[in-house]
């Protein structure tokens, strides 16, 4: 930790889907701790986990699935704790060119996109698609869920499978359609302080902020489910 | 013609930085090779996913080089030889895609040629839908690779100079004949270097491709896209895949450079 | 002037800071362009070919090449460049065949033409060599072949015999003379050699500092040179006295070690700069008030010890001196 | 020297493909410009995050160009002028980073220079930790940009030829003097083109950087990384940021090309 | 041979398919190298400079340049290239100053030297021009200045007077003669001009098809030429009869329209190829069994109608013919 009066900084590595919520939380944290700056680095969970193991100068790691968090186990200062969950929904552009009202409307002639199955969101999507087969292959396997959302909001795709939180973040740009069986495929978001932290106390405080009521409210507002 | 011996040995002041540069470029490659799980190499190579991605990569990069040569050579000639208003602007515009991060290049392509893009309605009326197709991959690759080609060829045409073009004109040659028989042959080293640059850039491209054309095995998933997506799940496998791409391209490069690019 | 030039060349060429010259020639004429280095000879040729920004007018065979500007490729040129400018990536054969092929002749015919021209210039056996593999004189011959192979309407030859060995140069002069004799167009020949100007040309144009200093038949120019350069070229001594030029042959000059008697007007004191064989005589270059040439017999040269550095007196009889207006 | 008029108008067979090429390159840029939310442009430009990223981008790309020129020029010379065993291999090796997808390039750098990499222990003993620092950014950029520079300069040196090097030797010049006063000035168009290529490649780079150096505001987050990150959260903002990067680079390119690259 | 060459040049040069020649010269000597186009003159110079792959040996001033190979830059050369090869990116001044600066002379001094040389060659006012902005002859003068400015140990001049106007060429011959007179090294001068060979050289080497065809003093070579090329160069008629060569001056030839009486041995029938002024005479080139030169007075030329195409008989008196072994 830094001396009094000096600027203290903690760095938080967070999954890309946490961009809005963690930006808000970081601002809250800075407001509550004078002289503290929170640096946020967003990327895919796998990349962040690898950076954490590689010794990246960071204090907290928050990923979008438990598998990647487990892969960073060596770098963790404490056991990871789940702070949010997410489920998949189908989104269509606001003008809904393919006229999709339910999941069953997916089919031949509809360009829909999902995550590639090497990405965490892709595993969930693959499971959903195998249980509720729409009868047509996706047009593209996007690298992450934000790419899926971008394809839908830009009108390049007729529909896409994204997290509920992403649908909320997109606001009026998309219309949400329920996916049958989504409740059975819940994604969990774990968070943990890192070994290499230079300011373990602050790191712990940030984790606490995410887990306590204030943090949970922000996450709920963004469409995440409770742990 | 001249024996190196009689011109003297290369001086240290050049050798030392050259060695440093070579080390910087070669060392990461060597450690990548050392780090590759070679045991699984052949398995991966034989997998259908990899086969499809390799095929698509070859097709896309080949088509890109062809497109660059056919379209980029005349553009380079125009920039090097013809004096017209707006030449400076066009020249800067040609260089810009170099500067765009690939993903942004993809976004730019989407806004221009995507379904809701500027030309989207026009294309739709013509019954053409580009996104999620192999032609879209080639367009994305050409967009990011062409500037390298054009810059290289324009430079070569400039340094070859107009001197022999003028001689050809005195012999009655039209500009097209002059281009074919004089300008182009004299700029050949630059054309070849440019083709290699464009080809290499195309081989490594995925950012613009994924954004504009998508990522689906067999139609739009090239090796780099496959590697990128695999990297998220299994870095080991991704390394093996990288090694496959790398070896394939080194083999081709070595063959090319020794055959065509060595003649002075 | 404009009248008789209708079927030939009628040019008024102005190149900023380098050339300001008018030139007319009738069809079939060979015009020798002579003058010192940097006089503007190459500039004149390049301007006529359309390779240099110029103002003025050029009319060839009654048609204007300047209003509107005619494309270089449509001018029907044959140009031997001073530096040859052979295409480095083409063989000698392809260099020569380039012109005919560019004008639409089929490959096979163009190559036959090229081969014939290379043979004619004695370099037929080198037809598959690139310019980098030719000697200087061989390259020069290929350049000449290339210019002639297109049957041009205006032939521009910039020192075509430079670097050629004496045998080839003689043969080529003959060849060119034969070719030019029934050549319907205008030929311009830049040269630093009096023989070329005297044997090949119908007219001589003398350039000096970008202007035409003299113009006329070769005989006229050789007999009454107006510039030092031409005097040197044809081997005459020329003295300017106000508006009058006086010329006399080096053979008419008497050399003695002591001041000769007689009229003071035609005697000069000086020092021998060089002595070299010239035909059967020894030619002295003597520097004093003027630089003068004097021819003496080898016997006299030995007797008088006429080596460089020697102080001598030169004199010439009035009857041997030709006087004409400088205008 | 020659007026274009007397050489004739450019033929359609060249103009048409050139126009196509120009359209392919320019159209996406124009639609990107049209699609930019200009209202918020100035706000973004003034934000601290953007300021830091712009500064870092300028520093990194500037340092990269310097590194390429200092190290890459001797390497290009070596490849173009000196005949040594392994030249073909080295030449291929220099070209390989061109082919690597940027992320894989980052992985290669990690395996070589990372904490657990081949040179990691050596660097650690020297008290140097590269990853996640600004020097790491420069190294990553240099690694991906250098091949463009070397290829371009080597090509220029080859086409300039050894002729004047030989003349310099007859005048008593050492190889170093010859390099400085003859080889380099004659290859200058290629050096400038190469520098522009390297600079542009560095400006757009983020794949290797993020993997090797991370993505931290102020130390390793360059504009492309920021754009990439923002794209995940807010594509609109990302477009504005792209436009900032684009305009900055176009301004610099236009200035450079008109000053130095136009002289024939 | 090896002995007397210790302080000069002793070379045995073999270049695959192009040259096989031995050459010796003493320090201070000027050697003229003459021969037809493609004979190997440039190749010889390039081999001595170390610019062409050769085998054999080169010793200069007692030191071997081939065992071990000496670097080009350490050979102390002054080389005027046949194509000038001026650095295109440097001004005339910088071109000439390049040599001194490369040898460690300070910039200011090197430039002063360069300026002096440019002035001496009459192109001082062009010192800030690039080669592309010079005329052919101006560039040639800069190239000569560049070669001389380094005070070389071996001077290689490949047709240094080609493309120079007659005034400059004369002045330059003088300048060079003066310079070479107290020049301690060996100078090789390639030329197609008899005057250069005769006035500047101490020895003449005649190359033909890559071999030394003749070697000797200029006077000797001029008087007893062994090749057609040299005969042409010095303006003699040479006939080969088995092992014996016979030479005679064109002035000794009598021209008539009908078969002259007398010995059949020295009379030939032929057709006039060309007629050109030569000094006070008219020189005819007549082609028959041999190609022969004949000088006639202008009066006789007019009287006999000696224009190209005319059939004539040539004869020469036995007393005017010099016979020598062809060996
Ligand atoms: N590109 C140029 N820019 C400026 N001046 C030039 C250029 N080219 C030639 N000159 C100058 O123009 C003048 C005429 O040049 P030109 O080449 O016509 O001479 P020339 O009569 O052909 O001489 P030479 O007998 O030496 O070939 C010279 O003084 C020369 O220095
Ligand atoms: N690079 C080369 N490759 C093969 N042959 C060559 C090469 N350069 C020159 N030659 C040949 O070698 C022979 C000798 O050439 P060189 O240049 O020495 O002649 P030269 O005596 O200088 O003639 P010139 O008077 O025309 O300059 C010529 O027949 C020429 O064609
Ligand atoms: Mg000239
Ligand atoms: Mg030669």
Coordinates of N, CA and C in Angstrom, one line a residue, chain D residues 175-249:
Chain D
X175 N 33.2 0.3 -46.2 CA 31.8 -0.1 -46.3 C 30.9 0.7 -45.5
X176 N 31.3 1.2 -44.4 CA 30.4 2.0 -43.5 C 30.2 3.3 -44.1
X177 N 31.3 3.9 -44.7 CA 31.1 5.2 -45.4 C 30.2 5.0 -46.6
X178 N 30.4 4.0 -47.3 CA 29.6 3.7 -48.5 C 28.1 3.6 -48.1
X179 N 27.9 2.8 -47.0 CA 26.6 2.7 -46.5 C 25.9 4.0 -46.2
X180 N 26.6 4.8 -45.5 CA 26.1 6.1 -45.0 C 25.9 7.1 -46.2
X181 N 26.8 7.1 -47.1 CA 26.8 8.2 -48.1 C 26.3 7.8 -49.4
X182 N 26.2 6.5 -49.7 CA 25.7 6.1 -51.0 C 24.5 5.1 -50.9
X183 N 24.7 4.0 -50.2 CA 23.6 3.0 -50.2 C 22.3 3.6 -49.6
X184 N 22.5 4.1 -48.4 CA 21.3 4.6 -47.7 C 20.6 5.8 -48.4
X185 N 21.3 6.8 -48.9 CA 20.6 7.9 -49.6 C 19.9 7.3 -50.9
X186 N 20.5 6.4 -51.6 CA 19.9 5.9 -52.8 C 18.7 5.1 -52.5
X187 N 18.6 4.5 -51.3 CA 17.5 3.6 -50.9 C 16.4 4.4 -50.1
X188 N 16.6 5.7 -50.1 CA 15.8 6.6 -49.2 C 14.3 6.4 -49.5
X189 N 13.8 6.3 -50.7 CA 12.4 6.2 -50.9 C 11.9 4.9 -50.2
X190 N 12.6 3.8 -50.3 CA 12.3 2.6 -49.6 C 12.3 2.7 -48.1
X191 N 13.3 3.5 -47.6 CA 13.4 3.7 -46.1 C 12.2 4.4 -45.6
X192 N 11.8 5.5 -46.4 CA 10.7 6.3 -45.9 C 9.4 5.4 -46.0
X193 N 9.2 4.7 -47.1 CA 8.0 3.9 -47.3 C 8.0 2.9 -46.1
X194 N 9.1 2.3 -45.8 CA 9.2 1.3 -44.8 C 8.9 1.9 -43.4
X195 N 9.4 3.1 -43.2 CA 9.1 3.7 -41.9 C 7.6 4.0 -41.8
X196 N 7.0 4.4 -42.9 CA 5.5 4.7 -42.8 C 4.8 3.4 -42.6
X197 N 5.2 2.3 -43.2 CA 4.5 1.0 -43.0 C 4.7 0.6 -41.6
X198 N 5.9 0.7 -41.1 CA 6.1 0.2 -39.7 C 5.3 1.1 -38.7
X199 N 5.3 2.4 -39.0 CA 4.6 3.3 -38.1 C 3.1 3.0 -38.1
X200 N 2.6 2.8 -39.3 CA 1.2 2.5 -39.4 C 0.8 1.2 -38.7
X201 N 1.6 0.2 -39.0 CA 1.4 -1.1 -38.4 C 1.4 -1.0 -36.8
X202 N 2.3 -0.2 -36.4 CA 2.4 0.0 -34.9 C 1.2 0.8 -34.4
X203 N 0.7 1.7 -35.1 CA -0.5 2.5 -34.7 C -1.7 1.6 -34.5
X204 N -1.8 0.6 -35.4 CA -3.0 -0.2 -35.4 C -2.9 -1.5 -34.5
X205 N -1.7 -1.7 -34.0 CA -1.4 -2.9 -33.2 C -2.1 -3.0 -31.9
X206 N -2.8 -4.1 -31.6 CA -3.2 -4.3 -30.2 C -3.1 -5.8 -29.8
X207 N -3.2 -6.7 -30.8 CA -3.3 -8.1 -30.4 C -2.1 -8.6 -29.6
X208 N -0.9 -8.4 -30.2 CA 0.3 -8.8 -29.5 C 0.5 -8.0 -28.3
X209 N 0.2 -6.7 -28.3 CA 0.4 -5.9 -27.2 C -0.4 -6.4 -26.0
X210 N -1.7 -6.6 -26.2 CA -2.5 -7.0 -25.0 C -2.0 -8.3 -24.5
X211 N -1.6 -9.2 -25.3 CA -1.2 -10.5 -24.8 C 0.2 -10.4 -24.1
X212 N 1.1 -9.6 -24.6 CA 2.4 -9.6 -24.0 C 2.5 -8.5 -23.0
X213 N 1.9 -7.4 -23.2 CA 2.1 -6.2 -22.3 C 0.8 -5.9 -21.5
X214 N -0.3 -6.5 -21.8 CA -1.5 -6.2 -21.0 C -2.2 -5.0 -21.6
X215 N -3.1 -4.5 -20.9 CA -4.0 -3.4 -21.4 C -4.4 -2.5 -20.2
X216 N -3.4 -1.8 -19.7 CA -3.6 -0.9 -18.5 C -3.5 0.5 -18.9
X217 N -4.5 1.3 -18.6 CA -4.5 2.7 -18.9 C -3.2 3.3 -18.4
X218 N -2.6 4.1 -19.2 CA -1.4 4.9 -18.7 C -0.1 4.2 -18.9
X219 N 0.0 2.9 -18.8 CA 1.2 2.2 -19.1 C 1.2 1.3 -20.3
X220 N 0.2 0.6 -20.6 CA 0.2 -0.2 -21.7 C -1.0 -0.1 -22.6
X221 N -2.0 0.7 -22.2 CA -3.2 0.8 -23.1 C -3.0 1.8 -24.2
X222 N -2.8 1.4 -25.4 CA -2.7 2.3 -26.5 C -4.1 2.5 -27.1
X223 N -4.2 3.4 -28.0 CA -5.5 3.7 -28.6 C -6.2 2.4 -29.2
X224 N -5.5 1.6 -29.9 CA -6.2 0.4 -30.4 C -6.7 -0.5 -29.3
X225 N -5.9 -0.6 -28.3 CA -6.4 -1.5 -27.1 C -7.6 -0.8 -26.5
X226 N -7.6 0.5 -26.4 CA -8.7 1.2 -25.8 C -10.0 1.0 -26.7
X227 N -9.7 1.1 -28.0 CA -10.9 1.0 -28.9 C -11.4 -0.5 -28.8
X228 N -10.5 -1.4 -28.7 CA -10.9 -2.8 -28.6 C -11.8 -3.0 -27.4
X229 N -11.3 -2.5 -26.3 CA -12.0 -2.6 -25.0 C -13.3 -1.9 -25.1
X230 N -13.3 -0.7 -25.6 CA -14.6 0.0 -25.6 C -15.6 -0.6 -26.5
X231 N -15.1 -1.2 -27.6 CA -16.0 -1.9 -28.5 C -16.9 -2.9 -27.8
X232 N -16.3 -3.5 -26.8 CA -17.1 -4.5 -26.0 C -18.2 -3.9 -25.3
X233 N -18.0 -2.6 -24.8 CA -19.0 -2.0 -24.0 C -19.9 -1.1 -24.8
X234 N -19.3 -0.3 -25.7 CA -20.1 0.7 -26.4 C -19.6 1.0 -27.8
X235 N -20.1 0.3 -28.8 CA -19.6 0.4 -30.1 C -19.6 1.9 -30.6
X236 N -20.6 2.6 -30.2 CA -20.6 4.0 -30.7 C -19.4 4.8 -30.3
X237 N -19.1 4.7 -29.0 CA -17.9 5.4 -28.5 C -16.6 4.8 -29.2
X238 N -16.6 3.5 -29.4 CA -15.4 3.0 -30.0 C -15.2 3.6 -31.4
X239 N -16.4 3.9 -32.1 CA -16.2 4.5 -33.4 C -15.7 5.9 -33.3
X240 N -16.1 6.6 -32.3 CA -15.6 7.9 -32.1 C -14.1 7.9 -31.9
X241 N -13.7 6.9 -31.0 CA -12.3 6.8 -30.7 C -11.5 6.4 -32.0
X242 N -12.0 5.5 -32.8 CA -11.4 5.1 -34.0 C -11.2 6.4 -34.9
X243 N -12.2 7.2 -34.9 CA -12.1 8.4 -35.8 C -11.0 9.3 -35.3
X244 N -10.8 9.4 -34.0 CA -9.7 10.2 -33.4 C -8.4 9.7 -33.9
X245 N -8.2 8.4 -33.7 CA -7.0 7.7 -34.2 C -6.7 8.0 -35.7
X246 N -7.8 7.8 -36.4 CA -7.8 7.9 -37.8 C -7.4 9.3 -38.3
X247 N -8.0 10.3 -37.7 CA -7.7 11.7 -38.1 C -6.3 12.0 -37.8
X248 N -5.9 11.6 -36.6 CA -4.5 12.0 -36.2 C -3.5 11.4 -37.2
X249 N -3.8 10.1 -37.5 CA -2.8 9.5 -38.4 C -2.9 10.0 -39.8

